[in-house]
């Protein structure tokens, strides 16, 4: 049985916040064929990241496979995505069934809005701690 790590991407996502984990987790999946890493965006298809990188998501929210690990990266786009009900619903639903739910940097804003940080200690980029 293949286990799936899903990395959510969205407009203005910070490249480092999803490409770094994609590289590291992708290397793990290359060694251990029991894992796969996929990217997921609201509508699937092309998403433009903060510094201009265009990434083609593997799945839309509606077509995403069940996730064992959900990773939400940060970036300027999180400020808009916290008010996107489709994003919050997807994270809430996918995360409810995942073994691990995690974020990078300001991706914590989305996890908080989806209810995953209630009663838990969390952190984010030093410049955004007050907002969290």
Coordinates of N, CA, C and O in Angstrom, one line a residue:
X1 N 0.8 -1.2 0.0 CA 0.0 0.0 0.0 C 0.9 1.2 0.0 O 1.8 1.4 0.8
X2 N 0.6 2.1 -0.9 CA 1.4 3.4 -1.0 C 0.8 4.4 0.0 O -0.4 4.6 0.0
X3 N 1.7 5.0 0.7 CA 1.3 6.1 1.6 C 1.6 7.4 0.9 O 2.6 7.6 0.2
X4 N 0.7 8.4 1.1 CA 0.8 9.7 0.3 C 1.0 10.9 1.2 O 0.4 11.1 2.2
X5 N 2.0 11.7 0.8 CA 2.3 13.0 1.4 C 1.8 14.0 0.4 O 2.2 14.0 -0.8
X6 N 0.9 14.9 0.9 CA 0.3 15.9 0.0 C 0.8 17.3 0.4 O 0.7 17.6 1.6
X7 N 1.3 18.0 -0.5 CA 1.8 19.4 -0.3 C 0.8 20.3 -1.0 O 0.7 20.2 -2.3
X8 N 0.2 21.2 -0.3 CA -0.8 22.1 -0.8 C 0.0 23.3 -1.4 O 0.8 23.9 -0.7
X9 N -0.4 23.7 -2.6 CA 0.2 24.9 -3.2 C -0.9 25.8 -3.6 O -2.1 25.4 -3.8
X10 N -0.6 27.1 -3.6 CA -1.6 28.2 -3.8 C -0.9 29.4 -4.4 O 0.3 29.5 -4.3
X11 N -1.6 30.3 -5.0 CA -1.0 31.5 -5.5 C -0.2 32.3 -4.4 O -0.7 32.4 -3.3
X12 N 1.0 32.7 -4.7 CA 1.9 33.4 -3.9 C 2.5 32.5 -2.7 O 2.9 33.0 -1.7
X13 N 2.4 31.2 -2.9 CA 3.1 30.3 -2.0 C 4.6 30.5 -2.1 O 5.1 30.8 -3.1
X14 N 5.3 30.5 -1.0 CA 6.8 30.7 -1.0 C 7.5 29.4 -1.5 O 7.3 28.3 -1.0
X15 N 8.2 29.6 -2.6 CA 8.9 28.5 -3.2 C 9.7 27.6 -2.2 O 9.5 26.4 -2.2
X16 N 10.5 28.2 -1.4 CA 11.3 27.4 -0.5 C 10.5 26.6 0.4 O 10.9 25.5 0.8
X17 N 9.3 27.1 0.8 CA 8.5 26.4 1.8 C 7.9 25.1 1.2 O 7.4 24.2 2.0
X18 N 7.7 25.0 -0.1 CA 7.2 23.7 -0.7 C 8.2 22.9 -1.5 O 8.2 21.7 -1.5
X19 N 9.2 23.6 -2.1 CA 10.2 22.9 -2.9 C 11.2 22.2 -2.0 O 11.6 21.1 -2.3
X20 N 11.6 22.8 -0.9 CA 12.5 22.1 0.1 C 11.9 20.8 0.6 O 12.5 19.8 0.4
X21 N 10.7 20.9 1.2 CA 10.0 19.6 1.6 C 9.8 18.6 0.4 O 10.0 17.4 0.6
X22 N 9.4 19.1 -0.7 CA 9.2 18.3 -1.9 C 10.5 17.5 -2.2 O 10.5 16.3 -2.5
X23 N 11.6 18.2 -2.2 CA 12.9 17.6 -2.5 C 13.3 16.5 -1.4 O 13.6 15.4 -1.7
X24 N 13.2 16.9 -0.1 CA 13.5 16.0 0.9 C 12.6 14.8 1.0 O 13.1 13.7 1.1
X25 N 11.3 15.0 1.0 CA 10.4 13.9 1.1 C 10.3 13.1 -0.2 O 10.1 11.9 -0.2
X26 N 10.6 13.8 -1.4 CA 10.7 13.1 -2.6 C 11.9 12.1 -2.6 O 11.8 11.0 -3.2
X27 N 13.0 12.5 -2.0 CA 14.2 11.6 -1.9 C 13.8 10.4 -1.1 O 14.2 9.3 -1.4
X28 N 13.1 10.7 0.0 CA 12.7 9.5 0.9 C 11.8 8.6 0.1 O 11.9 7.4 0.1
X29 N 10.8 9.1 -0.7 CA 9.9 8.3 -1.5 C 10.7 7.6 -2.6 O 10.3 6.5 -3.0
X30 N 11.8 8.1 -3.1 CA 12.6 7.4 -4.1 C 13.3 6.2 -3.5 O 13.3 5.1 -4.1
X31 N 13.7 6.3 -2.2 CA 14.4 5.2 -1.5 C 13.3 4.2 -1.1 O 13.5 3.0 -1.2
X32 N 12.2 4.7 -0.5 CA 11.2 3.8 0.0 C 10.0 3.9 -0.9 O 9.2 4.8 -0.7
X33 N 9.8 3.0 -1.8 CA 8.8 3.1 -2.8 C 7.4 2.9 -2.2 O 6.4 3.0 -2.9
X34 N 7.3 2.8 -0.9 CA 6.0 2.7 -0.2 C 5.4 4.1 0.0 O 4.3 4.2 0.5
X35 N 6.1 5.1 -0.4 CA 5.7 6.5 -0.2 C 5.6 7.2 -1.6 O 6.4 6.9 -2.5
X36 N 4.7 8.2 -1.7 CA 4.7 9.1 -2.8 C 4.4 10.5 -2.3 O 3.8 10.7 -1.3
X37 N 4.9 11.5 -3.1 CA 4.7 12.9 -2.7 C 3.9 13.5 -3.9 O 4.3 13.4 -5.1
X38 N 2.8 14.2 -3.6 CA 2.0 14.9 -4.6 C 1.8 16.3 -4.2 O 1.8 16.7 -3.0
X39 N 1.5 17.1 -5.2 CA 1.1 18.5 -5.0 C -0.4 18.7 -5.3 O -0.9 18.0 -6.1
X40 N -1.0 19.5 -4.5 CA -2.4 19.7 -4.6 C -2.8 21.2 -4.6 O -2.2 21.9 -3.7
X41 N -3.6 21.6 -5.5 CA -4.0 23.0 -5.6 C -5.6 23.0 -5.7 O -6.2 22.0 -6.2
X42 N -6.2 24.1 -5.4 CA -7.6 24.2 -5.4 C -8.2 23.6 -6.7 O -9.1 22.8 -6.6
X43 N -7.8 24.1 -7.8 CA -8.4 23.7 -9.1 C -7.4 22.8 -9.8 O -7.7 22.4 -11.0
X44 N -6.3 22.4 -9.2 CA -5.3 21.6 -9.9 C -4.6 22.5 -10.9 O -4.7 23.7 -10.9
X45 N -3.8 22.0 -11.8 CA -3.2 22.7 -12.8 C -2.1 23.7 -12.3 O -1.5 23.5 -11.3
X46 N -1.9 24.8 -13.1 CA -0.8 25.7 -12.8 C -1.1 26.7 -11.7 O -2.2 27.2 -11.6
X47 N -0.1 26.8 -10.9 CA -0.1 27.8 -9.8 C 1.2 28.6 -9.8 O 2.2 28.0 -9.9
X48 N 1.0 29.9 -9.7 CA 2.2 30.8 -9.7 C 2.6 31.1 -8.3 O 1.9 31.7 -7.5
X49 N 3.9 30.7 -8.0 CA 4.4 30.9 -6.6 C 4.9 32.4 -6.5 O 4.9 33.2 -7.4
X50 N 5.3 32.7 -5.3 CA 5.6 34.1 -4.9 C 6.7 34.8 -5.8 O 6.6 35.9 -6.1
X51 N 7.7 34.0 -6.2 CA 8.8 34.6 -6.9 C 8.7 34.2 -8.4 O 9.7 34.4 -9.1
X52 N 7.6 33.8 -8.9 CA 7.4 33.6 -10.3 C 7.4 32.2 -10.8 O 7.1 31.9 -11.9
X53 N 7.8 31.2 -9.9 CA 7.9 29.8 -10.3 C 6.4 29.3 -10.6 O 5.6 29.6 -9.7
X54 N 6.2 28.7 -11.7 CA 4.9 28.2 -12.0 C 5.0 26.7 -11.8 O 5.9 26.0 -12.3
X55 N 4.1 26.1 -11.0 CA 4.1 24.7 -10.7 C 2.8 24.1 -11.1 O 1.7 24.8 -11.0
X56 N 2.8 22.9 -11.7 CA 1.6 22.2 -12.1 C 1.3 21.2 -11.1 O 1.9 20.2 -10.9
X57 N 0.2 21.5 -10.3 CA -0.2 20.6 -9.2 C -0.7 19.3 -9.8 O -1.3 19.2 -10.9
X58 N -0.4 18.2 -9.1 CA -0.8 16.9 -9.5 C -2.3 16.7 -9.4 O -2.9 15.9 -10.1
X59 N -2.9 17.3 -8.4 CA -4.3 17.1 -8.1 C -5.0 18.4 -7.7 O -4.4 19.3 -7.2
X60 N -6.3 18.4 -8.0 CA -7.2 19.4 -7.4 C -7.6 19.0 -6.0 O -7.5 17.8 -5.7
X61 N -8.3 19.9 -5.3 CA -8.8 19.5 -4.0 C -9.8 18.3 -4.2 O -9.8 17.4 -3.5
X62 N -10.7 18.5 -5.2 CA -11.7 17.4 -5.4 C -11.1 16.1 -5.8 O -11.7 15.0 -5.5
X63 N -10.0 16.1 -6.5 CA -9.4 14.9 -7.0 C -8.2 14.3 -6.2 O -7.6 13.4 -6.6
X64 N -7.9 14.9 -5.1 CA -6.8 14.5 -4.3 C -7.0 13.2 -3.7 O -8.1 12.8 -3.2
X65 N -5.9 12.4 -3.6 CA -6.1 11.1 -2.9 C -6.1 11.2 -1.4 O -5.8 12.3 -0.9
X66 N -6.5 10.2 -0.7 CA -6.4 10.3 0.8 C -4.9 10.5 1.2 O -4.0 10.0 0.6
X67 N -4.7 11.3 2.2 CA -3.4 11.7 2.6 C -3.0 11.1 3.9 O -3.8 11.1 4.8
X68 N -1.8 10.6 4.0 CA -1.2 10.2 5.3 C -0.5 11.3 6.0 O -0.5 11.4 7.2
X69 N 0.1 12.2 5.1 CA 0.7 13.4 5.6 C 0.2 14.6 4.8 O 0.2 14.6 3.6
X70 N -0.2 15.7 5.5 CA -0.6 16.9 4.9 C 0.4 18.0 5.3 O 0.6 18.2 6.5
X71 N 1.0 18.7 4.3 CA 1.9 19.7 4.5 C 1.4 21.0 3.9 O 1.1 21.0 2.7
X72 N 1.3 22.1 4.7 CA 0.8 23.4 4.2 C 2.0 24.3 4.3 O 2.4 24.7 5.4
X73 N 2.6 24.8 3.1 CA 3.6 25.7 3.1 C 3.1 27.1 3.4 O 1.9 27.4 3.4
X74 N 4.1 28.1 3.6 CA 3.7 29.4 3.9 C 4.0 30.3 2.7 O 4.1 29.9 1.5
X75 N 4.0 31.6 2.9 CA 4.2 32.6 1.9 C 3.1 33.7 2.0 O 2.2 33.6 2.8
X76 N 3.3 34.7 1.2 CA 2.3 35.8 1.2 C 0.9 35.4 0.9 O 0.0 36.0 1.4
X77 N 0.8 34.3 0.1 CA -0.5 33.8 -0.2 C -1.4 33.3 0.9 O -2.6 33.3 0.8
X78 N -0.7 33.0 2.0 CA -1.5 32.5 3.2 C -2.4 33.6 3.7 O -3.5 33.2 4.2
X79 N -2.1 34.8 3.5 CA -2.9 35.9 4.0 C -4.3 35.9 3.3 O -5.3 36.3 3.9
X80 N -4.3 35.5 2.1 CA -5.6 35.4 1.3 C -6.3 34.1 1.6 O -7.5 34.0 1.7
X81 N -5.4 33.0 1.6 CA -6.0 31.7 1.7 C -6.7 31.4 3.1 O -7.6 30.6 3.1
X82 N -6.3 32.1 4.1 CA -7.0 31.9 5.4 C -8.5 32.3 5.3 O -9.3 31.8 6.1
X83 N -8.9 33.1 4.3 CA -10.2 33.5 4.1 C -10.9 32.8 2.9 O -11.9 33.2 2.4
X84 N -10.2 31.7 2.4 CA -10.7 30.9 1.3 C -11.4 29.7 1.9 O -10.7 28.8 2.3
X85 N -12.7 29.7 1.9 CA -13.4 28.5 2.5 C -13.1 27.2 1.8 O -13.1 26.2 2.5
X86 N -12.8 27.2 0.5 CA -12.4 25.9 -0.1 C -11.1 25.4 0.4 O -10.9 24.2 0.6
X87 N -10.1 26.3 0.6 CA -8.8 25.9 1.2 C -9.0 25.4 2.6 O -8.5 24.3 2.9
X88 N -9.7 26.1 3.4 CA -9.9 25.7 4.8 C -10.7 24.4 4.9 O -10.3 23.5 5.7
X89 N -11.7 24.2 4.1 CA -12.5 23.0 4.1 C -11.6 21.8 3.7 O -11.6 20.7 4.3
X90 N -10.8 22.0 2.6 CA -9.9 20.9 2.2 C -8.9 20.6 3.3 O -8.8 19.4 3.5
X91 N -8.3 21.5 3.8 CA -7.3 21.2 4.9 C -7.9 20.5 6.1 O -7.4 19.6 6.6
X92 N -9.1 21.0 6.5 CA -9.8 20.4 7.6 C -10.1 19.0 7.3 O -9.9 18.1 8.1
X93 N -10.7 18.7 6.1 CA -11.1 17.4 5.8 C -9.9 16.4 5.5 O -9.9 15.3 6.0
X94 N -9.0 16.9 4.7 CA -7.8 16.0 4.5 C -7.0 15.8 5.7 O -6.5 14.7 5.9
X95 N -6.9 16.8 6.5 CA -6.1 16.7 7.8 C -6.7 15.8 8.8 O -6.1 15.1 9.6
X96 N -8.1 15.7 8.8 CA -8.8 14.9 9.8 C -8.5 13.4 9.6 O -8.5 12.7 10.6
X97 N -8.2 13.0 8.4 CA -7.9 11.6 8.1 C -6.4 11.4 7.9 O -6.0 10.2 7.7
X98 N -5.5 12.4 8.0 CA -4.1 12.2 7.9 C -3.5 11.8 9.2 O -3.9 12.2 10.3
X99 N -2.4 11.1 9.2 CA -1.6 10.7 10.4 C -0.9 11.9 10.9 O -0.8 12.1 12.1
X100 N -0.3 12.7 10.0 CA 0.4 13.9 10.4 C -0.1 15.1 9.6 O -0.4 15.0 8.4
X101 N -0.3 16.2 10.3 CA -0.7 17.5 9.7 C 0.4 18.5 10.1 O 0.6 18.7 11.3
X102 N 1.0 19.1 9.1 CA 2.2 20.0 9.4 C 2.2 21.2 8.5 O 1.5 21.2 7.5
X103 N 3.0 22.2 8.9 CA 3.1 23.4 8.0 C 4.5 23.9 8.1 O 5.3 23.5 8.9
X104 N 4.8 24.8 7.2 CA 6.1 25.5 7.1 C 5.7 27.0 7.2 O 4.8 27.5 6.6
X105 N 6.4 27.7 8.1 CA 6.3 29.1 8.2 C 4.8 29.5 8.4 O 4.1 29.0 9.3
X106 N 4.4 30.5 7.6 CA 3.0 31.0 7.8 C 1.9 30.1 7.3 O 0.7 30.4 7.4
X107 N 2.3 28.9 6.9 CA 1.3 27.9 6.6 C 0.5 27.6 7.9 O -0.6 27.1 7.9
X108 N 1.1 27.9 9.0 CA 0.5 27.7 10.3 C -0.8 28.6 10.4 O -1.8 28.2 11.1
X109 N -0.9 29.7 9.7 CA -2.1 30.5 9.7 C -3.3 29.7 9.2 O -4.4 29.7 9.7
X110 N -3.0 28.9 8.1 CA -4.1 28.1 7.5 C -4.5 26.9 8.5 O -5.6 26.6 8.7
X111 N -3.4 26.3 9.1 CA -3.7 25.2 10.0 C -4.6 25.8 11.2 O -5.5 25.1 11.7
X112 N -4.2 27.0 11.7 CA -5.0 27.6 12.8 C -6.4 27.8 12.4 O -7.4 27.4 13.1
X113 N -6.7 28.4 11.2 CA -8.0 28.6 10.7 C -8.8 27.3 10.5 O -10.0 27.3 10.8
X114 N -8.1 26.3 10.2 CA -8.8 25.0 10.0 C -9.0 24.2 11.3 O -9.6 23.2 11.3
X115 N -8.5 24.8 12.4 CA -8.8 24.2 13.7 C -7.7 23.3 14.3 O -7.9 22.7 15.3
X116 N -6.6 23.1 13.6 CA -5.6 22.2 14.0 C -4.7 22.7 15.1 O -4.0 21.9 15.7
X117 N -4.7 24.0 15.4 CA -3.7 24.5 16.4 C -4.4 24.8 17.7 O -3.7 25.2 18.6
X118 N -5.7 24.7 17.8 CA -6.4 25.0 19.0 C -5.8 24.2 20.2 O -5.8 23.0 20.1
X119 N -5.4 24.9 21.2 CA -4.9 24.3 22.4 C -3.5 23.7 22.2 O -3.0 23.0 23.1
X120 N -2.8 24.0 21.2 CA -1.5 23.5 20.9 C -0.5 24.6 20.8 O -0.8 25.7 20.4
X121 N 0.8 24.4 21.1 CA 1.8 25.3 20.9 C 2.2 25.3 19.5 O 2.3 24.2 18.9
X122 N 2.4 26.4 18.9 CA 2.8 26.5 17.4 C 3.7 27.7 17.2 O 3.7 28.6 18.1
X123 N 4.4 27.7 16.2 CA 5.2 28.8 15.8 C 5.2 29.0 14.3 O 4.6 28.3 13.6
X124 N 5.8 30.1 13.9 CA 5.8 30.5 12.5 C 7.1 31.4 12.3 O 7.9 31.5 13.2
X125 N 7.2 32.0 11.2 CA 8.3 32.9 10.9 C 8.3 34.0 12.0 O 7.2 34.5 12.4
X126 N 9.5 34.4 12.5 CA 9.6 35.3 13.6 C 8.8 36.6 13.3 O 8.3 37.2 14.2
X127 N 8.8 37.0 12.0 CA 8.1 38.3 11.7 C 6.6 38.2 11.7 O 5.9 39.2 11.6
X128 N 6.0 37.0 11.8 CA 4.6 36.8 11.8 C 4.0 36.2 13.1 O 2.8 35.9 13.1
X129 N 4.8 36.0 14.1 CA 4.4 35.4 15.3 C 3.2 36.2 15.9 O 2.2 35.6 16.4
X130 N 3.3 37.5 15.9 CA 2.2 38.3 16.4 C 0.9 38.1 15.7 O -0.2 38.1 16.3
X131 N 0.9 37.8 14.4 CA -0.3 37.6 13.7 C -0.9 36.2 14.0 O -2.1 36.0 14.0
X132 N 0.0 35.3 14.2 CA -0.5 33.9 14.5 C -1.2 33.9 15.9 O -2.2 33.3 16.1

